[in-house]
Amino acid sequence: MEFDEVVRRRRMVRAYDPDRPVPAEIRDKLINHALRAPSAGFSQGWGFLVLEQPADLELYWSVTAAGEEPDGWLDRMRTAPLIIVPMSNKSVYLDRYAQADKGWTDRDESHWPVPYWDIDTGFAALLIHLTAVDQGLASCFIGLPADRVPHFKVAFGVPDAFTPIGALTVGYGAPDKRSPSLRRGHRPVDEVVHHGRWTG
Ligand SMILES: Cc1cc2nc3c(=O)[nH]c(=O)nc-3n(C[C@H](O)[C@H](O)[C@H](O)COP(=O)(O)O)c2cc1C
């Protein structure tokens, strides 16, 4: 698929064909592309939890959506045959930038204008999302409710240093319900792009 078309077709899809698993070679491509994402200082302070066994998928939803009434959203999302949870590791960046070639001799977080660890892991997540589209699949990036993160980490044995930045559901798309958020429409270019000086 042409890159322009991948970008144009990209959208979050929240319903999948439950009878069509993601082929192993496509699953591996999603991960391999994620690992090509840029990272500050080439730190690569990320980790990816890949879930495709029915019991693991069930566990994911039971720990992240516990307490919620199953609504249409959850029922449709549960049809995803693959979930990838990208996680960032801040300590890898603090260590990397304290190395001689970077020069911050301490691990003081006030050096950081923004959390590069989450940015880099987000870049990797976007590569997974776009690769899925390119391969004829669909995906959706979702957040984990903050109060469920500790339960998620215990359930899957995630080390303390890692923080899930969200999760990607992946599969072959099925008829979906349009997100009400889309009514907002894309913001006009003039409102968000400022050439030369910030105007407006
Ligand atoms: C950081 C982030 C968190 C998101 N969290 C959720 C979520 O929890 N549930 C959901 O259904 N969609 C979630 N989305 C998808 C957005 O709702 C979606 O990207 C937006 O409505 C625009 O739609 P589109 O991506 O299909 O163009 C999230 C997207 C991002 C980037």
PDB file of C-alpha atoms and ligand atoms in Angstrom:
ATOM      1  CA  MET A   1       0.000   0.000   0.000  1.00  0.00           C
ATOM      2  CA  GLU A   2       1.242   3.520  -0.769  1.00  0.00           C
ATOM      3  CA  PHE A   3       2.267   5.387   2.359  1.00  0.00           C
ATOM      4  CA  ASP A   4      -0.241   8.174   1.618  1.00  0.00           C
ATOM      5  CA  GLU A   5      -2.994   5.607   1.538  1.00  0.00           C
ATOM      6  CA  VAL A   6      -1.905   4.055   4.832  1.00  0.00           C
ATOM      7  CA  VAL A   7      -2.112   7.477   6.478  1.00  0.00           C
ATOM      8  CA  ARG A   8      -5.435   8.300   4.808  1.00  0.00           C
ATOM      9  CA  ARG A   9      -7.027   4.961   5.729  1.00  0.00           C
ATOM     10  CA  ARG A  10      -5.683   4.909   9.267  1.00  0.00           C
ATOM     11  CA  ARG A  11      -8.370   5.052  11.882  1.00  0.00           C
ATOM     12  CA  MET A  12      -9.007   3.440  15.218  1.00  0.00           C
ATOM     13  CA  VAL A  13     -11.092   0.301  14.679  1.00  0.00           C
ATOM     14  CA  ARG A  14     -12.865  -1.155  17.711  1.00  0.00           C
ATOM     15  CA  ALA A  15     -14.418  -4.369  16.310  1.00  0.00           C
ATOM     16  CA  TYR A  16     -12.681  -7.398  14.815  1.00  0.00           C
ATOM     17  CA  ASP A  17     -13.399 -10.710  13.137  1.00  0.00           C
ATOM     18  CA  PRO A  18     -12.927 -13.118  16.092  1.00  0.00           C
ATOM     19  CA  ASP A  19     -12.402 -16.069  13.759  1.00  0.00           C
ATOM     20  CA  ARG A  20      -9.396 -14.595  11.958  1.00  0.00           C
ATOM     21  CA  PRO A  21      -6.253 -14.649  14.069  1.00  0.00           C
ATOM     22  CA  VAL A  22      -3.339 -12.418  13.155  1.00  0.00           C
ATOM     23  CA  PRO A  23      -0.837 -14.530  11.186  1.00  0.00           C
ATOM     24  CA  ALA A  24       2.419 -15.050  13.059  1.00  0.00           C
ATOM     25  CA  GLU A  25       4.486 -13.366  10.334  1.00  0.00           C
ATOM     26  CA  ILE A  26       2.333 -10.233  10.511  1.00  0.00           C
ATOM     27  CA  ARG A  27       2.510 -10.232  14.315  1.00  0.00           C
ATOM     28  CA  ASP A  28       6.296 -10.406  14.053  1.00  0.00           C
ATOM     29  CA  LYS A  29       6.348  -7.603  11.468  1.00  0.00           C
ATOM     30  CA  LEU A  30       4.314  -5.373  13.794  1.00  0.00           C
ATOM     31  CA  ILE A  31       6.902  -5.869  16.515  1.00  0.00           C
ATOM     32  CA  ASN A  32       9.914  -5.585  14.202  1.00  0.00           C
ATOM     33  CA  HIS A  33       8.618  -2.278  12.875  1.00  0.00           C
ATOM     34  CA  ALA A  34       8.028  -1.024  16.417  1.00  0.00           C
ATOM     35  CA  LEU A  35      11.679  -1.698  17.148  1.00  0.00           C
ATOM     36  CA  ARG A  36      12.638   0.606  14.245  1.00  0.00           C
ATOM     37  CA  ALA A  37      11.104   3.598  16.000  1.00  0.00           C
ATOM     38  CA  PRO A  38      13.434   6.482  16.810  1.00  0.00           C
ATOM     39  CA  SER A  39      14.529   6.868  20.422  1.00  0.00           C
ATOM     40  CA  ALA A  40      16.380   9.599  22.285  1.00  0.00           C
ATOM     41  CA  GLY A  41      20.049   8.693  22.641  1.00  0.00           C
ATOM     42  CA  PHE A  42      19.048   5.440  20.948  1.00  0.00           C
ATOM     43  CA  SER A  43      17.981   4.433  24.438  1.00  0.00           C
ATOM     44  CA  GLN A  44      15.234   2.072  23.259  1.00  0.00           C
ATOM     45  CA  GLY A  45      13.835   2.054  26.749  1.00  0.00           C
ATOM     46  CA  TRP A  46      10.724   0.152  25.890  1.00  0.00           C
ATOM     47  CA  GLY A  47       9.176  -3.300  26.221  1.00  0.00           C
ATOM     48  CA  PHE A  48       6.177  -4.930  24.544  1.00  0.00           C
ATOM     49  CA  LEU A  49       3.787  -7.443  26.048  1.00  0.00           C
ATOM     50  CA  VAL A  50       2.196  -9.532  23.273  1.00  0.00           C
ATOM     51  CA  LEU A  51      -1.062 -11.293  24.136  1.00  0.00           C
ATOM     52  CA  GLU A  52      -2.789 -13.722  21.790  1.00  0.00           C
ATOM     53  CA  GLN A  53      -3.739 -16.768  23.851  1.00  0.00           C
ATOM     54  CA  PRO A  54      -7.479 -16.600  24.647  1.00  0.00           C
ATOM     55  CA  ALA A  55      -6.792 -16.933  28.396  1.00  0.00           C
ATOM     56  CA  ASP A  56      -4.287 -14.048  28.274  1.00  0.00           C
ATOM     57  CA  LEU A  57      -6.683 -11.828  26.314  1.00  0.00           C
ATOM     58  CA  GLU A  58      -9.403 -12.630  28.822  1.00  0.00           C
ATOM     59  CA  LEU A  59      -7.058 -11.824  31.693  1.00  0.00           C
ATOM     60  CA  TYR A  60      -6.144  -8.490  30.062  1.00  0.00           C
ATOM     61  CA  TRP A  61      -9.775  -7.408  29.857  1.00  0.00           C
ATOM     62  CA  SER A  62     -10.664  -8.750  33.271  1.00  0.00           C
ATOM     63  CA  VAL A  63      -7.891  -6.762  34.986  1.00  0.00           C
ATOM     64  CA  THR A  64      -8.159  -3.560  32.957  1.00  0.00           C
ATOM     65  CA  ALA A  65     -11.918  -3.368  32.632  1.00  0.00           C
ATOM     66  CA  ALA A  66     -12.850  -4.850  36.009  1.00  0.00           C
ATOM     67  CA  GLY A  67     -15.732  -3.028  37.636  1.00  0.00           C
ATOM     68  CA  GLU A  68     -17.023  -1.663  34.352  1.00  0.00           C
ATOM     69  CA  GLU A  69     -20.364  -2.827  33.040  1.00  0.00           C
ATOM     70  CA  PRO A  70     -19.713  -4.584  29.737  1.00  0.00           C
ATOM     71  CA  ASP A  71     -21.069  -2.121  27.209  1.00  0.00           C
ATOM     72  CA  GLY A  72     -20.939  -2.214  23.450  1.00  0.00           C
ATOM     73  CA  TRP A  73     -17.397  -0.861  23.427  1.00  0.00           C
ATOM     74  CA  LEU A  74     -15.988  -3.617  25.580  1.00  0.00           C
ATOM     75  CA  ASP A  75     -17.861  -6.383  23.781  1.00  0.00           C
ATOM     76  CA  ARG A  76     -16.497  -5.193  20.454  1.00  0.00           C
ATOM     77  CA  MET A  77     -12.962  -4.664  21.739  1.00  0.00           C
ATOM     78  CA  ARG A  78     -12.925  -8.156  23.252  1.00  0.00           C
ATOM     79  CA  THR A  79     -13.126  -9.574  19.711  1.00  0.00           C
ATOM     80  CA  ALA A  80      -9.498  -8.548  19.061  1.00  0.00           C
ATOM     81  CA  PRO A  81      -7.322 -11.658  18.625  1.00  0.00           C
ATOM     82  CA  LEU A  82      -4.133  -9.764  19.488  1.00  0.00           C
ATOM     83  CA  ILE A  83      -3.232  -7.134  22.066  1.00  0.00           C
ATOM     84  CA  ILE A  84       0.160  -5.470  22.237  1.00  0.00           C
ATOM     85  CA  VAL A  85       0.950  -3.405  25.317  1.00  0.00           C
ATOM     86  CA  PRO A  86       3.870  -1.011  24.708  1.00  0.00           C
ATOM     87  CA  MET A  87       5.630  -0.018  27.915  1.00  0.00           C
ATOM     88  CA  SER A  88       8.157   2.692  28.642  1.00  0.00           C
ATOM     89  CA  ASN A  89      11.087   2.444  31.017  1.00  0.00           C
ATOM     90  CA  LYS A  90      12.113   5.832  32.368  1.00  0.00           C
ATOM     91  CA  SER A  91      15.150   4.520  34.237  1.00  0.00           C
ATOM     92  CA  VAL A  92      16.796   3.420  30.979  1.00  0.00           C
ATOM     93  CA  TYR A  93      16.722   7.069  29.809  1.00  0.00           C
ATOM     94  CA  LEU A  94      17.957   8.476  33.087  1.00  0.00           C
ATOM     95  CA  ASP A  95      20.891   6.045  32.935  1.00  0.00           C
ATOM     96  CA  ARG A  96      21.585   6.635  29.243  1.00  0.00           C
ATOM     97  CA  TYR A  97      21.690  10.430  29.580  1.00  0.00           C
ATOM     98  CA  ALA A  98      24.004  10.179  32.584  1.00  0.00           C
ATOM     99  CA  GLN A  99      26.591   8.521  30.314  1.00  0.00           C
ATOM    100  CA  ALA A 100      29.683  10.453  29.202  1.00  0.00           C
ATOM    101  CA  ASP A 101      28.527  11.199  25.630  1.00  0.00           C
ATOM    102  CA  LYS A 102      25.301  12.748  26.909  1.00  0.00           C
ATOM    103  CA  GLY A 103      26.826  14.505  29.870  1.00  0.00           C
ATOM    104  CA  TRP A 104      24.051  14.806  32.429  1.00  0.00           C
ATOM    105  CA  THR A 105      26.030  13.343  35.278  1.00  0.00           C
ATOM    106  CA  ASP A 106      23.032  12.953  37.510  1.00  0.00           C
ATOM    107  CA  ARG A 107      19.672  11.347  36.974  1.00  0.00           C
ATOM    108  CA  ASP A 108      17.777  14.541  37.808  1.00  0.00           C
ATOM    109  CA  GLU A 109      14.428  14.504  36.017  1.00  0.00           C
ATOM    110  CA  SER A 110      14.275  18.299  35.797  1.00  0.00           C
ATOM    111  CA  HIS A 111      16.609  18.105  32.750  1.00  0.00           C
ATOM    112  CA  TRP A 112      13.834  16.571  30.731  1.00  0.00           C
ATOM    113  CA  PRO A 113      11.580  19.011  28.862  1.00  0.00           C
ATOM    114  CA  VAL A 114       9.094  16.219  28.191  1.00  0.00           C
ATOM    115  CA  PRO A 115       9.127  12.486  29.013  1.00  0.00           C
ATOM    116  CA  TYR A 116      11.151  11.082  26.104  1.00  0.00           C
ATOM    117  CA  TRP A 117      10.534   7.547  27.365  1.00  0.00           C
ATOM    118  CA  ASP A 118       6.799   7.874  26.738  1.00  0.00           C
ATOM    119  CA  ILE A 119       7.328   9.724  23.461  1.00  0.00           C
ATOM    120  CA  ASP A 120       9.591   7.041  22.019  1.00  0.00           C
ATOM    121  CA  THR A 121       7.251   4.270  23.103  1.00  0.00           C
ATOM    122  CA  GLY A 122       4.390   6.234  21.533  1.00  0.00           C
ATOM    123  CA  PHE A 123       6.336   6.436  18.261  1.00  0.00           C
ATOM    124  CA  ALA A 124       6.732   2.655  18.393  1.00  0.00           C
ATOM    125  CA  ALA A 125       2.997   2.259  19.028  1.00  0.00           C
ATOM    126  CA  LEU A 126       2.184   4.400  15.991  1.00  0.00           C
ATOM    127  CA  LEU A 127       4.448   2.228  13.837  1.00  0.00           C
ATOM    128  CA  ILE A 128       2.491  -0.832  15.008  1.00  0.00           C
ATOM    129  CA  HIS A 129      -0.791   0.911  14.181  1.00  0.00           C
ATOM    130  CA  LEU A 130       0.363   1.990  10.695  1.00  0.00           C
ATOM    131  CA  THR A 131       1.922  -1.399   9.940  1.00  0.00           C
ATOM    132  CA  ALA A 132      -1.368  -3.072  10.798  1.00  0.00           C
ATOM    133  CA  VAL A 133      -3.145  -0.839   8.259  1.00  0.00           C
ATOM    134  CA  ASP A 134      -0.485  -1.537   5.647  1.00  0.00           C
ATOM    135  CA  GLN A 135      -0.982  -5.285   6.153  1.00  0.00           C
ATOM    136  CA  GLY A 136      -4.757  -5.029   5.674  1.00  0.00           C
ATOM    137  CA  LEU A 137      -5.514  -5.277   9.391  1.00  0.00           C
ATOM    138  CA  ALA A 138      -6.958  -2.795  11.834  1.00  0.00           C
ATOM    139  CA  SER A 139      -6.052  -1.658  15.298  1.00  0.00           C
ATOM    140  CA  CYS A 140      -7.002   0.696  18.083  1.00  0.00           C
ATOM    141  CA  PHE A 141      -4.821   2.434  20.645  1.00  0.00           C
ATOM    142  CA  ILE A 142      -6.508   2.658  24.022  1.00  0.00           C
ATOM    143  CA  GLY A 143      -5.524   3.902  27.434  1.00  0.00           C
ATOM    144  CA  LEU A 144      -5.366   1.754  30.548  1.00  0.00           C
ATOM    145  CA  PRO A 145      -7.407   3.217  33.424  1.00  0.00           C
ATOM    146  CA  ALA A 146      -4.820   4.604  35.888  1.00  0.00           C
ATOM    147  CA  ASP A 147      -6.256   2.694  38.835  1.00  0.00           C
ATOM    148  CA  ARG A 148      -6.049  -0.603  36.919  1.00  0.00           C
ATOM    149  CA  VAL A 149      -2.355  -0.296  36.005  1.00  0.00           C
ATOM    150  CA  PRO A 150      -1.067  -1.895  39.257  1.00  0.00           C
ATOM    151  CA  HIS A 151      -3.471  -4.842  38.793  1.00  0.00           C
ATOM    152  CA  PHE A 152      -2.375  -5.211  35.180  1.00  0.00           C
ATOM    153  CA  LYS A 153       1.301  -5.245  36.160  1.00  0.00           C
ATOM    154  CA  VAL A 154       0.799  -7.877  38.849  1.00  0.00           C
ATOM    155  CA  ALA A 155      -1.346 -10.063  36.577  1.00  0.00           C
ATOM    156  CA  PHE A 156       1.297 -10.161  33.841  1.00  0.00           C
ATOM    157  CA  GLY A 157       4.440 -10.060  35.996  1.00  0.00           C
ATOM    158  CA  VAL A 158       5.564  -6.680  34.623  1.00  0.00           C
ATOM    159  CA  PRO A 159       8.657  -5.344  36.439  1.00  0.00           C
ATOM    160  CA  ASP A 160       8.239  -2.106  38.428  1.00  0.00           C
ATOM    161  CA  ALA A 161      10.409  -0.095  36.008  1.00  0.00           C
ATOM    162  CA  PHE A 162       7.951  -0.497  33.136  1.00  0.00           C
ATOM    163  CA  THR A 163       4.843   1.623  32.610  1.00  0.00           C
ATOM    164  CA  PRO A 164       2.206   0.687  30.039  1.00  0.00           C
ATOM    165  CA  ILE A 165       1.555   3.744  27.862  1.00  0.00           C
ATOM    166  CA  GLY A 166      -1.646   2.171  26.522  1.00  0.00           C
ATOM    167  CA  ALA A 167      -2.559  -0.923  24.554  1.00  0.00           C
ATOM    168  CA  LEU A 168      -3.131  -1.744  20.898  1.00  0.00           C
ATOM    169  CA  THR A 169      -5.875  -4.132  19.912  1.00  0.00           C
ATOM    170  CA  VAL A 170      -5.154  -5.692  16.516  1.00  0.00           C
ATOM    171  CA  GLY A 171      -7.095  -7.908  14.120  1.00  0.00           C
ATOM    172  CA  TYR A 172      -9.039  -8.044  10.911  1.00  0.00           C
ATOM    173  CA  GLY A 173     -11.625  -5.281  11.100  1.00  0.00           C
ATOM    174  CA  ALA A 174     -15.358  -6.015  11.460  1.00  0.00           C
ATOM    175  CA  PRO A 175     -18.309  -3.618  11.137  1.00  0.00           C
ATOM    176  CA  ASP A 176     -17.671  -0.966  13.746  1.00  0.00           C
ATOM    177  CA  LYS A 177     -19.541   1.769  15.546  1.00  0.00           C
ATOM    178  CA  ARG A 178     -18.308   5.260  14.769  1.00  0.00           C
ATOM    179  CA  SER A 179     -16.746   6.996  17.748  1.00  0.00           C
ATOM    180  CA  PRO A 180     -18.819  10.002  18.902  1.00  0.00           C
ATOM    181  CA  SER A 181     -15.516  11.893  19.288  1.00  0.00           C
ATOM    182  CA  LEU A 182     -15.221  12.020  15.497  1.00  0.00           C
ATOM    183  CA  ARG A 183     -18.089  14.533  15.384  1.00  0.00           C
ATOM    184  CA  ARG A 184     -15.502  17.086  16.428  1.00  0.00           C
ATOM    185  CA  GLY A 185     -13.967  16.805  12.955  1.00  0.00           C
ATOM    186  CA  HIS A 186     -10.359  17.514  12.059  1.00  0.00           C
ATOM    187  CA  ARG A 187      -9.238  20.944  13.251  1.00  0.00           C
ATOM    188  CA  PRO A 188      -8.505  23.326  10.378  1.00  0.00           C
ATOM    189  CA  VAL A 189      -4.870  23.760   9.361  1.00  0.00           C
ATOM    190  CA  ASP A 190      -4.915  27.531   9.994  1.00  0.00           C
ATOM    191  CA  GLU A 191      -5.973  26.983  13.581  1.00  0.00           C
ATOM    192  CA  VAL A 192      -3.115  24.661  14.464  1.00  0.00           C
ATOM    193  CA  VAL A 193      -0.228  25.540  12.131  1.00  0.00           C
ATOM    194  CA  HIS A 194       1.749  28.761  12.619  1.00  0.00           C
ATOM    195  CA  HIS A 195       4.253  29.802   9.982  1.00  0.00           C
ATOM    196  CA  GLY A 196       7.119  31.969  11.166  1.00  0.00           C
ATOM    197  CA  ARG A 197       5.310  33.401  14.204  1.00  0.00           C
ATOM    198  CA  TRP A 198       2.555  32.110  16.430  1.00  0.00           C
ATOM    199  CA  THR A 199      -0.537  33.959  15.268  1.00  0.00           C
ATOM    200  CA  GLY A 200      -4.186  33.799  16.113  1.00  0.00           C
TER     201      GLY A 200
HETATM  202  C1  LIG B   1      -3.304   8.501  23.710  1.00  0.00           C
HETATM  203  C2  LIG B   1      -4.605   7.959  23.115  1.00  0.00           C
HETATM  204  C3  LIG B   1      -5.508   7.345  23.946  1.00  0.00           C
HETATM  205  C4  LIG B   1      -6.699   6.834  23.420  1.00  0.00           C
HETATM  206  N1  LIG B   1      -7.554   6.164  24.252  1.00  0.00           N
HETATM  207  C5  LIG B   1      -8.642   5.581  23.737  1.00  0.00           C
HETATM  208  C6  LIG B   1      -9.475   4.791  24.576  1.00  0.00           C
HETATM  209  O1  LIG B   1      -9.207   4.594  25.771  1.00  0.00           O
HETATM  210  N2  LIG B   1     -10.593   4.243  24.019  1.00  0.00           N
HETATM  211  C7  LIG B   1     -10.894   4.403  22.694  1.00  0.00           C
HETATM  212  O2  LIG B   1     -11.899   3.845  22.250  1.00  0.00           O
HETATM  213  N3  LIG B   1     -10.110   5.141  21.871  1.00  0.00           N
HETATM  214  C8  LIG B   1      -8.990   5.727  22.354  1.00  0.00           C
HETATM  215  N4  LIG B   1      -8.160   6.455  21.528  1.00  0.00           N
HETATM  216  C9  LIG B   1      -8.523   6.643  20.102  1.00  0.00           C
HETATM  217  C10 LIG B   1      -9.052   8.045  19.837  1.00  0.00           C
HETATM  218  O3  LIG B   1     -10.360   8.134  20.352  1.00  0.00           O
HETATM  219  C11 LIG B   1      -9.022   8.299  18.329  1.00  0.00           C
HETATM  220  O4  LIG B   1      -7.697   8.298  17.881  1.00  0.00           O
HETATM  221  C12 LIG B   1      -9.692   9.620  17.945  1.00  0.00           C
HETATM  222  O5  LIG B   1     -11.065   9.613  18.287  1.00  0.00           O
HETATM  223  C13 LIG B   1      -9.579   9.923  16.463  1.00  0.00           C
HETATM  224  O6  LIG B   1     -10.086   8.846  15.707  1.00  0.00           O
HETATM  225  P1  LIG B   1      -9.175   8.130  14.588  1.00  0.00           P
HETATM  226  O7  LIG B   1      -7.860   7.763  15.241  1.00  0.00           O
HETATM  227  O8  LIG B   1      -9.973   6.936  14.158  1.00  0.00           O
HETATM  228  O9  LIG B   1      -8.954   9.136  13.495  1.00  0.00           O
HETATM  229  C14 LIG B   1      -6.984   6.980  22.029  1.00  0.00           C
HETATM  230  C15 LIG B   1      -6.047   7.598  21.201  1.00  0.00           C
HETATM  231  C16 LIG B   1      -4.868   8.070  21.727  1.00  0.00           C
HETATM  232  C17 LIG B   1      -3.853   8.706  20.791  1.00  0.00           C
END
